[in-house]
XYZ file of C-alpha atoms in Angstrom:
167
model
C 139.227 16.557 93.336
C 137.631 16.838 89.746
C 137.404 20.592 90.073
C 141.104 20.717 90.905
C 141.938 18.656 87.806
C 139.865 20.796 85.739
C 141.528 23.999 86.868
C 145.009 22.494 86.544
C 144.008 21.331 82.907
C 142.936 25.174 82.179
C 146.183 26.570 83.722
C 148.369 24.038 81.427
C 146.329 24.857 78.409
C 146.904 28.717 79.090
C 150.546 28.180 79.799
C 151.057 26.128 76.521
C 149.298 28.741 74.513
C 150.659 31.710 76.136
C 152.999 32.427 73.258
C 149.941 33.307 71.317
C 147.679 35.118 73.724
C 150.261 36.834 75.984
C 151.499 39.268 73.202
C 148.197 39.874 71.856
C 146.962 41.066 75.461
C 150.338 42.957 76.321
C 150.476 44.565 73.033
C 146.876 45.405 72.394
C 147.416 49.268 72.302
C 149.881 49.010 69.700
C 147.656 46.909 67.205
C 144.717 48.588 65.414
C 142.195 46.317 66.726
C 139.392 48.415 65.513
C 140.039 47.312 61.938
C 138.696 44.064 62.815
C 135.350 45.397 63.192
C 134.916 46.859 59.848
C 134.883 45.983 56.171
C 135.665 42.602 55.051
C 136.862 41.441 58.656
C 133.557 42.504 60.618
C 132.224 39.556 62.300
C 128.637 40.224 61.219
C 129.569 39.503 57.598
C 130.570 36.009 58.262
C 127.784 34.304 60.211
C 126.746 31.047 58.548
C 123.214 29.941 57.684
C 122.011 26.672 59.299
C 121.743 24.972 55.878
C 125.427 25.404 55.580
C 125.914 22.891 58.476
C 124.300 20.209 56.407
C 125.399 20.877 52.763
C 127.607 23.126 50.918
C 129.767 22.571 47.901
C 133.430 22.060 48.607
C 135.728 24.847 47.679
C 138.634 26.891 48.359
C 137.192 30.337 48.106
C 136.665 33.095 50.705
C 134.120 33.527 53.306
C 131.741 36.222 52.212
C 128.355 37.807 53.548
C 125.487 35.446 53.060
C 125.288 31.906 52.310
C 127.506 31.818 49.125
C 130.715 31.431 50.868
C 133.530 29.928 48.561
C 134.388 27.130 50.976
C 132.370 24.626 52.913
C 131.371 24.817 56.562
C 129.371 21.664 56.663
C 129.502 18.890 59.078
C 129.087 15.797 56.785
C 126.009 13.696 56.331
C 127.738 10.717 57.967
C 128.312 13.062 61.190
C 124.850 13.854 61.329
C 123.738 10.361 61.008
C 126.161 8.930 63.534
C 125.265 11.885 65.906
C 121.643 10.824 65.688
C 122.467 7.165 66.105
C 124.737 8.076 69.071
C 121.933 9.951 70.747
C 119.554 7.025 70.228
C 122.210 4.539 71.581
C 122.907 6.860 74.590
C 119.203 6.781 75.211
C 118.874 3.238 74.832
C 121.893 2.485 77.238
C 120.789 5.310 79.721
C 117.440 3.714 79.938
C 119.067 0.190 80.661
C 121.473 1.676 83.206
C 119.034 3.949 85.140
C 119.177 3.489 88.812
C 122.849 2.536 88.693
C 125.566 4.756 90.179
C 126.951 5.280 86.764
C 123.886 6.672 85.159
C 124.220 10.344 85.962
C 127.929 10.317 85.126
C 127.084 8.569 81.921
C 124.248 10.902 81.046
C 126.063 14.081 82.026
C 128.952 13.753 79.566
C 126.510 13.070 76.804
C 124.463 16.244 77.567
C 127.626 18.240 77.975
C 129.015 17.429 74.577
C 125.652 17.634 73.113
C 125.473 21.179 74.555
C 128.686 22.073 73.445
C 127.771 20.887 69.942
C 124.597 22.961 69.982
C 126.106 26.067 71.600
C 128.981 26.398 69.133
C 126.540 25.779 66.115
C 124.550 28.653 67.546
C 127.414 30.856 67.905
C 128.074 30.359 64.089
C 124.673 31.835 63.121
C 123.118 35.277 62.863
C 120.987 34.462 65.821
C 123.933 34.901 68.057
C 124.386 38.551 67.145
C 123.327 39.828 70.334
C 125.700 37.687 72.198
C 128.565 38.970 69.987
C 127.344 42.440 70.677
C 127.314 41.790 74.643
C 130.672 40.089 74.630
C 133.186 42.253 72.454
C 135.711 39.807 73.019
C 133.967 37.291 70.656
C 133.965 40.088 67.706
C 137.842 39.679 67.861
C 137.665 36.183 66.927
C 136.680 37.793 63.403
C 134.816 34.827 61.930
C 131.859 33.145 63.913
C 132.503 30.026 61.521
C 135.453 29.300 63.584
C 133.045 27.905 66.146
C 132.416 25.026 63.535
C 135.913 23.647 64.579
C 134.462 23.194 68.172
C 131.260 21.760 66.748
C 133.268 19.155 64.926
C 135.277 18.175 67.806
C 132.087 17.881 69.975
C 130.459 15.845 67.226
C 133.575 13.539 66.936
C 133.586 13.005 70.917
C 129.598 12.443 70.688
C 130.430 9.663 68.011
C 133.145 8.253 70.040
C 130.718 7.856 73.054
C 128.231 6.309 70.636
C 130.607 3.882 69.491
C 131.421 3.053 73.118
C 127.692 2.684 73.966
C 126.915 0.517 71.020
C 127.053 -2.865 72.922
């Protein structure tokens, strides 16, 4: 039942966003996608350095090769503190609930969102370059830093779950 709900959610999501991805797929031969892999737009020029997750001055500039981007890609210090407190609260709550029927479901959600956070942060760094080479579709996203949006969302969910756990 849960699998069907997940599949339905994916189908609805694909349907709602079809105005964006369907023309891109259908008209792929009429667009110069090779230009997305060279010069300024080359994905490897826009990897983040891990220190940029924690601190980078705010700005309105461009993304450039290296850690000197003109804009900030950090999750704020409050986010990191709340994520840490949230993981501590989840561990505390899981320890109290162990053996209960809700324990596995409780723990699985937190692990899933923590995994999503870590994977999306990993995909923003140059350490993920082999993944980008193996999965050419990722190269068309242009900027690996776009995974920071997914990281911010996963962090927000982890923080929301932490607030829920804080009894």
